[in-house]
Amino acid sequence: MKKFALSAIAAVALGGILAIPVAQAAEVQLKGISAWPKNFPLTGDFLRFIEEANKRGKGHFKIRHIGGPEISKAPAQSKGFKSGLYDLMYTAASYHRGVVPEVDALSATQVRPWDARKSGAMAALDAAITKRIDGILLSQTATSVSFILYLSKEPKINADGMVSLEGFKMRSVPVYDAFLKALG
């Protein structure tokens, strides 16, 4: 009798489960923006990520690259992200120092991303990003990008052996301004 009761309960439960229509979830559409134009080399990394993510997420989600600075200038993208204009942002941390000052820790770091994760540094940075723009830090990429200075002519060398950039017109990003000003 006990066996019958258990079988009957299982049959009723199974019947109830089978009677529930399976809701077919629609593929979630996500918009991604990059800090740089589509033809910029770093944007290629993002486009390859999107392609691979779309393959793996087929039927669940689809990411569409909506553009770069022609949609929103890089420093303003974090505000658009926070307001929900786009769902993914591929950018340089230094562009968002004014909104998430903690990202400046990445500007001159020599710590490899996997070591930063292991030490808890990435978790701390993720917490700051979540708090300030309601986002999640997925990854730190392009860590091999370094400071490169191109000059139209050879600079003068001061008596102390330091390079002098006096007289050069420079275009830079805020993270390097103090360094360049110190050189003239």
mmCIF file of N, CA and C in Angstrom, residues 176-184:
data_model
loop_
_atom_site.group_PDB
_atom_site.id
_atom_site.type_symbol
_atom_site.label_atom_id
_atom_site.label_comp_id
_atom_site.label_asym_id
_atom_site.label_seq_id
_atom_site.Cartn_x
_atom_site.Cartn_y
_atom_site.Cartn_z
ATOM 1 N N TYR A 176 47.627 61.408 -17.551
ATOM 2 C CA TYR A 176 49.034 61.694 -17.840
ATOM 3 C C TYR A 176 49.380 63.184 -17.773
ATOM 4 N N ASP A 177 48.421 64.048 -17.558
ATOM 5 C CA ASP A 177 48.663 65.497 -17.596
ATOM 6 C C ASP A 177 49.768 65.958 -16.654
ATOM 7 N N ALA A 178 49.711 65.555 -15.392
ATOM 8 C CA ALA A 178 50.713 66.006 -14.418
ATOM 9 C C ALA A 178 52.112 65.544 -14.822
ATOM 10 N N PHE A 179 52.215 64.324 -15.305
ATOM 11 C CA PHE A 179 53.502 63.777 -15.744
ATOM 12 C C PHE A 179 54.078 64.615 -16.884
ATOM 13 N N LEU A 180 53.252 64.900 -17.886
ATOM 14 C CA LEU A 180 53.723 65.662 -19.044
ATOM 15 C C LEU A 180 54.061 67.103 -18.675
ATOM 16 N N LYS A 181 53.270 67.712 -17.805
ATOM 17 C CA LYS A 181 53.551 69.091 -17.367
ATOM 18 C C LYS A 181 54.874 69.158 -16.613
ATOM 19 N N ALA A 182 55.168 68.126 -15.846
ATOM 20 C CA ALA A 182 56.427 68.095 -15.098
ATOM 21 C C ALA A 182 57.634 68.031 -16.030
ATOM 22 N N LEU A 183 57.429 67.526 -17.236
ATOM 23 C CA LEU A 183 58.523 67.453 -18.210
ATOM 24 C C LEU A 183 58.619 68.703 -19.080
ATOM 25 N N GLY A 184 57.789 69.683 -18.805
ATOM 26 C CA GLY A 184 57.894 70.936 -19.533
ATOM 27 C C GLY A 184 56.663 71.250 -20.305
#
